[in-house]
Amino acid sequence: MRVGVLTGGGDCPGINAVIRGIVRKGVQEYGYELVGFRDGWRGPLEGDVTRLDIPAVRGTLPRGGTILGSSRTDPFQHGETGVRRIRENLAKHEIDALITIGGRNTLGAAARLHEEYGVPCVGVPKTVENDLPATDHTFGFDTAVNIATEAIDRLHTTAESHMRVLVVEVMGRHTGWVAIRSGLAGGANVILIPERPFDLDQVCAWVTSRFKASYAPIVVVAEGAAPVGGDPMPGDDDESDPSGPVPLSGIGEWLAREIERRTGKEARTTVLGHVQRGGTPSAFDRWLATRCGLHAIDCVHDGAYGQMVALRGTELVRVPLAEAKAPLKTVDPALYDEVSVFFG
Ligand code: F6P
């Protein structure tokens, strides 16, 4: 049995732990041969493969990024031609099953290839934003939250030395999970998320009241957050665009300028950006990612194609791959209201 593996979409810490889990169990327990496809769906489209044996995954558990490379290539971009090329390349490399590690679009393509063309695919969900509804947690999220929390901790001390407002822009195009978790953990005074358009007057009131208590405010803003009546974030569901989603960085800087203008207090911005996606995964993410890899190769062993692994509570279960395309898991308004007791 030869099993292909690919990683697509934006990278996140923990992907290599998934690959290692797949390879270790696949080789040691099932006697499979593993084959890596490079750069997401570009690999199967162009027949670009790489060795994926136990030596290839040695030392990768704590390593960020993906040893297979990633891209946002859409296999359906060229219609039937793409599907034909994928099938030809899978046949050429004698691939019996394909494990796809990715977000909505990578897994959505796998679901379609399986449903419409019978390609034997298994999925592993991945996103730092933790907004896939099929699974309670995606690996990478915990690491991103820890990085953002540490940054907020550090910003508190410098903000207070200068008594200025520090705005921290974190990842979260459509959902505010990184913002709300890191903001609460880091003791932010304002947390702004895409799900809840914000009132600039209210933000300034919170900022001012924080200064009155002789502390300097930290404002955490998700990259996709917008003011009431502001332009909605440009649609980017099209991860297939090889140039990637529309870069979003900007709300933090805009907010700092507006706060400064309206309150007269000096305000600066820190954009955490890809720092949240790079580097070594947390222990939790290594644990979750490794288990995802072990369960994914079990799916292959059981012939459970068209399925992906998902975390429900503490259990890893199998759910249809098509669930990757379900509407995003957003921050519950009640949860946002719950944490707002710390605002101001
Ligand atoms: O979707 C994950 C994400 O990290 C977003 O938070 C961010 O806007 C986007 O990817 C960045 O994409 P790229 O890696 O193409 O810059």
CSV table of C-alpha atoms and ligand atoms in Angstrom, one decimal:
chain,number,residue,atom,x,y,z
A,1,MET,CA,0.0,0.0,0.0
A,2,ARG,CA,1.3,3.4,-1.0
A,3,VAL,CA,-0.2,6.5,0.7
A,4,GLY,CA,0.3,10.0,-0.5
A,5,VAL,CA,0.4,13.0,1.9
A,6,LEU,CA,-0.1,16.7,1.0
A,7,THR,CA,-0.4,20.0,3.0
A,8,GLY,CA,-2.3,22.9,1.6
A,9,GLY,CA,-3.4,26.4,2.5
A,10,GLY,CA,-1.7,28.6,5.1
A,11,ASP,CA,0.8,26.7,7.3
A,12,CYS,CA,0.5,26.5,11.0
A,13,PRO,CA,2.5,25.0,13.9
A,14,GLY,CA,1.9,21.2,14.2
A,15,ILE,CA,1.7,20.2,10.6
A,16,ASN,CA,5.0,18.3,10.8
A,17,ALA,CA,3.7,16.5,13.9
A,18,VAL,CA,0.7,15.2,11.8
A,19,ILE,CA,3.0,14.0,9.0
A,20,ARG,CA,5.3,12.3,11.5
A,21,GLY,CA,2.3,10.6,13.2
A,22,ILE,CA,1.1,9.3,9.8
A,23,VAL,CA,4.6,8.1,8.7
A,24,ARG,CA,5.5,6.5,12.0
A,25,LYS,CA,2.3,4.5,12.4
A,26,GLY,CA,1.9,3.9,8.6
A,27,VAL,CA,5.4,2.4,8.3
A,28,GLN,CA,5.8,0.7,11.7
A,29,GLU,CA,2.4,-0.7,12.3
A,30,TYR,CA,0.9,-1.1,8.8
A,31,GLY,CA,4.0,-1.6,6.7
A,32,TYR,CA,2.9,1.1,4.2
A,33,GLU,CA,5.1,3.2,2.0
A,34,LEU,CA,4.4,7.0,2.3
A,35,VAL,CA,4.9,9.5,-0.5
A,36,GLY,CA,5.0,13.3,0.1
A,37,PHE,CA,3.4,15.6,-2.5
A,38,ARG,CA,5.0,19.0,-2.6
A,39,ASP,CA,3.2,22.3,-2.1
A,40,GLY,CA,-0.4,21.3,-1.6
A,41,TRP,CA,-2.4,20.3,-4.7
A,42,ARG,CA,0.4,21.5,-6.9
A,43,GLY,CA,2.2,18.2,-6.0
A,44,PRO,CA,-0.4,15.8,-7.4
A,45,LEU,CA,-1.2,18.1,-10.3
A,46,GLU,CA,2.4,18.2,-11.4
A,47,GLY,CA,3.5,14.8,-10.1
A,48,ASP,CA,6.0,16.5,-7.7
A,49,VAL,CA,6.8,13.9,-5.1
A,50,THR,CA,9.3,13.6,-2.3
A,51,ARG,CA,10.6,10.8,0.0
A,52,LEU,CA,8.5,10.4,3.1
A,53,ASP,CA,10.1,7.6,5.2
A,54,ILE,CA,11.0,7.5,8.9
A,55,PRO,CA,14.4,9.3,8.5
A,56,ALA,CA,12.6,12.1,6.6
A,57,VAL,CA,10.4,12.9,9.6
A,58,ARG,CA,13.1,12.6,12.3
A,59,GLY,CA,13.5,15.7,14.4
A,60,THR,CA,10.4,17.4,12.9
A,61,LEU,CA,8.1,17.2,15.9
A,62,PRO,CA,9.1,20.6,17.3
A,63,ARG,CA,9.6,22.2,13.9
A,64,GLY,CA,7.1,24.8,12.6
A,65,GLY,CA,6.0,25.1,9.0
A,66,THR,CA,5.6,22.1,6.8
A,67,ILE,CA,8.4,19.9,5.4
A,68,LEU,CA,6.2,19.2,2.4
A,69,GLY,CA,5.7,22.9,1.5
A,70,SER,CA,2.3,24.4,1.0
A,71,SER,CA,0.3,26.3,-1.6
A,72,ARG,CA,-3.3,27.5,-2.3
A,73,THR,CA,-3.4,25.7,-5.6
A,74,ASP,CA,-7.0,24.7,-6.6
A,75,PRO,CA,-7.1,21.4,-8.4
A,76,PHE,CA,-10.3,22.4,-10.0
A,77,GLN,CA,-8.9,25.6,-11.4
A,78,HIS,CA,-8.4,24.0,-14.8
A,79,GLY,CA,-11.6,21.9,-14.7
A,80,GLU,CA,-11.4,18.3,-15.8
A,81,THR,CA,-7.8,18.7,-17.0
A,82,GLY,CA,-6.7,19.2,-13.3
A,83,VAL,CA,-8.6,16.1,-12.2
A,84,ARG,CA,-7.2,14.0,-15.0
A,85,ARG,CA,-3.7,15.1,-14.2
A,86,ILE,CA,-4.1,14.3,-10.5
A,87,ARG,CA,-5.5,10.8,-11.4
A,88,GLU,CA,-2.7,10.2,-13.8
A,89,ASN,CA,0.0,11.2,-11.3
A,90,LEU,CA,-1.6,9.2,-8.5
A,91,ALA,CA,-1.6,6.2,-10.8
A,92,LYS,CA,2.0,6.8,-12.0
A,93,HIS,CA,3.2,6.9,-8.4
A,94,GLU,CA,1.0,3.9,-7.5
A,95,ILE,CA,-0.8,5.9,-4.8
A,96,ASP,CA,-3.7,3.9,-3.2
A,97,ALA,CA,-4.9,6.7,-0.8
A,98,LEU,CA,-4.2,10.4,-0.3
A,99,ILE,CA,-4.2,12.1,3.1
A,100,THR,CA,-4.8,15.9,2.7
A,101,ILE,CA,-3.9,18.2,5.6
A,102,GLY,CA,-5.5,21.6,5.1
A,103,GLY,CA,-8.3,24.1,5.7
A,104,ARG,CA,-11.7,24.6,4.1
A,105,ASN,CA,-10.5,24.8,0.5
A,106,THR,CA,-7.8,22.1,0.6
A,107,LEU,CA,-10.2,19.7,2.3
A,108,GLY,CA,-13.2,20.9,0.2
A,109,ALA,CA,-11.2,19.9,-2.9
A,110,ALA,CA,-10.5,16.5,-1.4
A,111,ALA,CA,-14.2,16.0,-0.6
A,112,ARG,CA,-15.1,16.8,-4.2
A,113,LEU,CA,-12.4,14.6,-5.7
A,114,HIS,CA,-13.6,11.8,-3.5
A,115,GLU,CA,-17.4,12.3,-4.1
A,116,GLU,CA,-17.3,13.1,-7.8
A,117,TYR,CA,-14.3,11.2,-9.0
A,118,GLY,CA,-13.8,8.4,-6.5
A,119,VAL,CA,-10.3,9.5,-5.4
A,120,PRO,CA,-9.6,7.8,-2.0
A,121,CYS,CA,-9.0,10.8,0.2
A,122,VAL,CA,-8.8,11.3,4.0
A,123,GLY,CA,-8.6,14.7,5.6
A,124,VAL,CA,-6.9,16.4,8.6
A,125,PRO,CA,-8.3,19.8,9.4
A,126,LYS,CA,-5.9,22.6,10.0
A,127,THR,CA,-6.2,26.4,10.7
A,128,VAL,CA,-4.7,28.7,13.3
A,129,GLU,CA,-8.0,30.5,13.4
A,130,ASN,CA,-9.9,27.5,14.9
A,131,ASP,CA,-13.0,28.3,12.9
A,132,LEU,CA,-13.8,25.0,11.3
A,133,PRO,CA,-17.1,23.8,12.8
A,134,ALA,CA,-16.5,20.1,12.4
A,135,THR,CA,-13.8,20.0,15.1
A,136,ASP,CA,-13.6,21.5,18.6
A,137,HIS,CA,-10.0,22.5,18.1
A,138,THR,CA,-7.5,22.7,15.3
A,139,PHE,CA,-3.8,22.3,16.0
A,140,GLY,CA,-1.9,25.5,15.5
A,141,PHE,CA,-4.5,27.6,17.3
A,142,ASP,CA,-3.1,27.0,20.8
A,143,THR,CA,0.3,28.0,19.6
A,144,ALA,CA,-1.0,31.2,18.0
A,145,VAL,CA,-2.9,32.1,21.1
A,146,ASN,CA,0.2,31.6,23.3
A,147,ILE,CA,2.3,33.7,21.0
A,148,ALA,CA,-0.3,36.5,21.0
A,149,THR,CA,-0.7,36.3,24.8
A,150,GLU,CA,3.0,36.5,25.4
A,151,ALA,CA,3.1,39.6,23.1
A,152,ILE,CA,0.3,41.2,25.0
A,153,ASP,CA,2.1,40.5,28.3
A,154,ARG,CA,5.2,42.2,27.0
A,155,LEU,CA,3.2,45.2,25.6
A,156,HIS,CA,1.6,45.9,29.0
A,157,THR,CA,4.9,46.8,30.5
A,158,THR,CA,6.1,49.1,27.7
A,159,ALA,CA,2.6,50.7,27.4
A,160,GLU,CA,2.7,51.6,31.1
A,161,SER,CA,6.2,53.0,31.0
A,162,HIS,CA,5.0,55.5,28.4
A,163,MET,CA,1.4,55.7,29.4
A,164,ARG,CA,0.3,55.2,25.8
A,165,VAL,CA,-2.3,53.1,24.0
A,166,LEU,CA,-1.0,49.9,22.4
A,167,VAL,CA,-3.1,48.3,19.8
A,168,VAL,CA,-2.3,44.7,18.9
A,169,GLU,CA,-3.5,43.3,15.6
A,170,VAL,CA,-3.9,39.5,15.6
A,171,MET,CA,-5.0,36.9,13.1
A,172,GLY,CA,-8.7,36.3,12.5
A,173,ARG,CA,-10.1,37.2,9.1
A,174,HIS,CA,-13.7,36.2,9.7
A,175,THR,CA,-13.7,35.0,13.3
A,176,GLY,CA,-12.3,36.4,16.6
A,177,TRP,CA,-11.0,33.2,18.3
A,178,VAL,CA,-7.4,34.2,18.5
A,179,ALA,CA,-8.3,37.7,19.6
A,180,ILE,CA,-10.8,36.7,22.3
A,181,ARG,CA,-8.6,33.9,23.7
A,182,SER,CA,-5.3,35.9,23.8
A,183,GLY,CA,-7.1,39.1,24.7
A,184,LEU,CA,-8.6,37.5,27.8
A,185,ALA,CA,-5.5,35.6,28.7
A,186,GLY,CA,-3.3,38.7,28.3
A,187,GLY,CA,-5.7,41.0,30.2
A,188,ALA,CA,-6.5,43.3,27.3
A,189,ASN,CA,-8.7,46.2,28.0
A,190,VAL,CA,-10.6,46.1,24.7
A,191,ILE,CA,-11.0,43.1,22.3
A,192,LEU,CA,-12.5,43.6,18.9
A,193,ILE,CA,-13.6,40.8,16.7
A,194,PRO,CA,-15.0,40.5,13.1
A,195,GLU,CA,-18.3,39.0,14.4
A,196,ARG,CA,-19.1,42.2,16.4
A,197,PRO,CA,-18.7,45.5,14.5
A,198,PHE,CA,-17.3,48.0,17.0
A,199,ASP,CA,-18.4,51.5,18.0
A,200,LEU,CA,-15.4,53.8,17.9
A,201,ASP,CA,-16.9,56.1,20.6
A,202,GLN,CA,-17.2,53.1,22.9
A,203,VAL,CA,-13.7,52.0,22.2
A,204,CYS,CA,-12.4,55.5,23.0
A,205,ALA,CA,-14.5,55.6,26.2
A,206,TRP,CA,-12.9,52.3,27.3
A,207,VAL,CA,-9.5,53.6,26.5
A,208,THR,CA,-10.1,56.8,28.5
A,209,SER,CA,-11.5,55.0,31.5
A,210,ARG,CA,-8.4,52.8,31.6
A,211,PHE,CA,-6.1,55.8,31.8
A,212,LYS,CA,-8.3,57.2,34.6
A,213,ALA,CA,-7.4,54.1,36.6
A,214,SER,CA,-3.7,55.0,36.0
A,215,TYR,CA,-3.1,52.1,33.6
A,216,ALA,CA,-2.2,52.1,29.9
A,217,PRO,CA,-4.8,50.4,27.7
A,218,ILE,CA,-4.1,47.4,25.5
A,219,VAL,CA,-6.5,47.0,22.6
A,220,VAL,CA,-6.5,43.6,20.8
A,221,VAL,CA,-8.1,43.7,17.4
A,222,ALA,CA,-8.6,40.8,15.0
A,223,GLU,CA,-7.4,41.6,11.4
A,224,GLY,CA,-11.0,41.2,10.1
A,225,ALA,CA,-12.7,43.4,12.7
A,226,ALA,CA,-14.5,46.6,11.4
A,227,PRO,CA,-16.3,49.6,12.8
A,228,VAL,CA,-20.1,49.8,12.8
A,229,GLY,CA,-21.0,50.8,9.3
A,230,GLY,CA,-17.5,50.1,8.0
A,231,ASP,CA,-16.6,48.3,4.9
A,232,PRO,CA,-17.0,44.5,5.3
A,233,MET,CA,-13.8,42.5,4.9
A,234,PRO,CA,-13.2,41.7,1.2
A,235,GLY,CA,-14.4,38.2,0.3
A,236,ASP,CA,-11.6,35.8,0.3
A,237,ASP,CA,-13.3,32.5,0.3
A,238,ASP,CA,-11.4,31.9,-2.9
A,239,GLU,CA,-8.2,30.3,-1.4
A,240,SER,CA,-7.8,28.9,-4.9
A,241,ASP,CA,-6.4,32.3,-5.9
A,242,PRO,CA,-2.7,31.3,-6.1
A,243,SER,CA,-1.8,34.8,-4.9
A,244,GLY,CA,-3.5,34.0,-1.6
A,245,PRO,CA,-6.3,35.8,0.2
A,246,VAL,CA,-6.4,39.6,0.2
A,247,PRO,CA,-3.8,40.7,2.8
A,248,LEU,CA,-5.7,42.3,5.6
A,249,SER,CA,-3.2,44.1,7.8
A,250,GLY,CA,-4.5,47.7,8.4
A,251,ILE,CA,-7.2,47.8,10.9
A,252,GLY,CA,-4.8,48.1,13.8
A,253,GLU,CA,-3.0,51.1,12.4
A,254,TRP,CA,-6.3,52.8,11.4
A,255,LEU,CA,-7.6,52.2,14.9
A,256,ALA,CA,-4.5,53.6,16.6
A,257,ARG,CA,-4.7,56.8,14.5
A,258,GLU,CA,-8.4,57.2,15.3
A,259,ILE,CA,-7.9,56.6,19.1
A,260,GLU,CA,-5.1,59.1,19.1
A,261,ARG,CA,-7.1,61.7,17.2
A,262,ARG,CA,-10.2,61.3,19.4
A,263,THR,CA,-8.7,60.9,22.8
A,264,GLY,CA,-5.5,62.9,22.5
A,265,LYS,CA,-3.5,60.0,23.9
A,266,GLU,CA,-0.5,58.6,22.1
A,267,ALA,CA,-1.3,55.3,20.4
A,268,ARG,CA,0.9,52.8,18.6
A,269,THR,CA,0.2,49.5,16.8
A,270,THR,CA,1.9,46.1,16.8
A,271,VAL,CA,0.9,43.8,14.0
A,272,LEU,CA,1.7,40.2,15.0
A,273,GLY,CA,1.0,38.8,11.6
A,274,HIS,CA,2.8,35.6,10.6
A,275,VAL,CA,4.8,35.4,13.8
A,276,GLN,CA,1.6,33.7,15.1
A,277,ARG,CA,1.9,31.0,12.5
A,278,GLY,CA,5.7,30.4,12.6
A,279,GLY,CA,7.9,28.5,14.9
A,280,THR,CA,7.6,25.6,17.2
A,281,PRO,CA,4.2,24.2,18.2
A,282,SER,CA,3.0,24.2,21.8
A,283,ALA,CA,2.8,20.9,23.7
A,284,PHE,CA,-1.0,20.8,23.2
A,285,ASP,CA,-0.6,21.3,19.5
A,286,ARG,CA,2.0,18.6,19.2
A,287,TRP,CA,-0.3,16.2,21.1
A,288,LEU,CA,-3.4,17.0,19.0
A,289,ALA,CA,-1.5,17.1,15.7
A,290,THR,CA,0.2,13.8,16.4
A,291,ARG,CA,-3.1,12.1,17.3
A,292,CYS,CA,-4.7,13.6,14.1
A,293,GLY,CA,-1.9,11.9,12.1
A,294,LEU,CA,-2.3,8.5,13.9
A,295,HIS,CA,-6.1,8.6,13.3
A,296,ALA,CA,-5.7,9.7,9.7
A,297,ILE,CA,-3.6,6.7,8.8
A,298,ASP,CA,-6.1,4.5,10.7
A,299,CYS,CA,-8.8,5.9,8.4
A,300,VAL,CA,-6.7,4.7,5.5
A,301,HIS,CA,-6.2,1.3,7.0
A,302,ASP,CA,-10.0,1.0,7.6
A,303,GLY,CA,-10.7,2.2,4.0
A,304,ALA,CA,-12.7,5.2,5.6
A,305,TYR,CA,-12.3,7.4,2.6
A,306,GLY,CA,-14.2,10.7,2.2
A,307,GLN,CA,-13.7,11.1,6.0
A,308,MET,CA,-11.7,13.5,8.1
A,309,VAL,CA,-10.6,13.3,11.6
A,310,ALA,CA,-12.1,15.8,14.1
A,311,LEU,CA,-11.7,16.5,17.8
A,312,ARG,CA,-14.9,16.2,19.9
A,313,GLY,CA,-14.2,16.8,23.5
A,314,THR,CA,-11.1,14.7,24.1
A,315,GLU,CA,-11.9,12.1,21.5
A,316,LEU,CA,-10.8,12.0,17.9
A,317,VAL,CA,-13.7,10.9,15.7
A,318,ARG,CA,-14.4,10.6,11.9
A,319,VAL,CA,-16.7,13.0,10.1
A,320,PRO,CA,-17.5,13.5,6.4
A,321,LEU,CA,-14.9,15.5,4.6
A,322,ALA,CA,-17.6,17.6,3.2
A,323,GLU,CA,-18.1,19.1,6.6
A,324,ALA,CA,-14.9,21.1,6.1
A,325,LYS,CA,-17.0,23.5,3.8
A,326,ALA,CA,-19.7,24.1,6.5
A,327,PRO,CA,-20.2,27.7,7.6
A,328,LEU,CA,-17.5,28.9,9.9
A,329,LYS,CA,-17.6,28.5,13.6
A,330,THR,CA,-17.9,32.0,14.9
A,331,VAL,CA,-17.5,33.5,18.4
A,332,ASP,CA,-20.9,33.2,20.2
A,333,PRO,CA,-22.3,36.7,21.1
A,334,ALA,CA,-22.9,35.5,24.7
A,335,LEU,CA,-19.2,34.5,25.0
A,336,TYR,CA,-18.1,38.0,23.7
A,337,ASP,CA,-20.5,39.6,26.2
A,338,GLU,CA,-19.1,37.4,29.0
A,339,VAL,CA,-15.5,38.6,28.5
A,340,SER,CA,-16.6,42.3,28.0
A,341,VAL,CA,-16.7,42.7,31.8
A,342,PHE,CA,-12.9,43.3,31.5
A,343,PHE,CA,-13.2,46.1,28.9
A,344,GLY,CA,-12.3,49.6,29.9
B,1,F6P,O1,-6.3,32.0,7.3
B,1,F6P,C1,-5.2,32.0,8.0
B,1,F6P,C2,-4.5,33.3,7.8
B,1,F6P,O2,-3.3,33.2,8.7
B,1,F6P,C3,-5.2,34.6,8.1
B,1,F6P,O3,-5.4,34.9,9.5
B,1,F6P,C4,-4.5,35.6,7.3
B,1,F6P,O4,-5.2,36.7,7.0
B,1,F6P,C5,-4.1,34.8,6.1
B,1,F6P,O5,-4.0,33.4,6.5
B,1,F6P,C6,-2.7,35.2,5.6
B,1,F6P,O6,-2.5,34.5,4.4
B,1,F6P,P1,-1.0,34.4,3.8
B,1,F6P,O7,-0.3,33.3,4.5
B,1,F6P,O8,-1.3,34.1,2.4
B,1,F6P,O9,-0.4,35.7,4.0
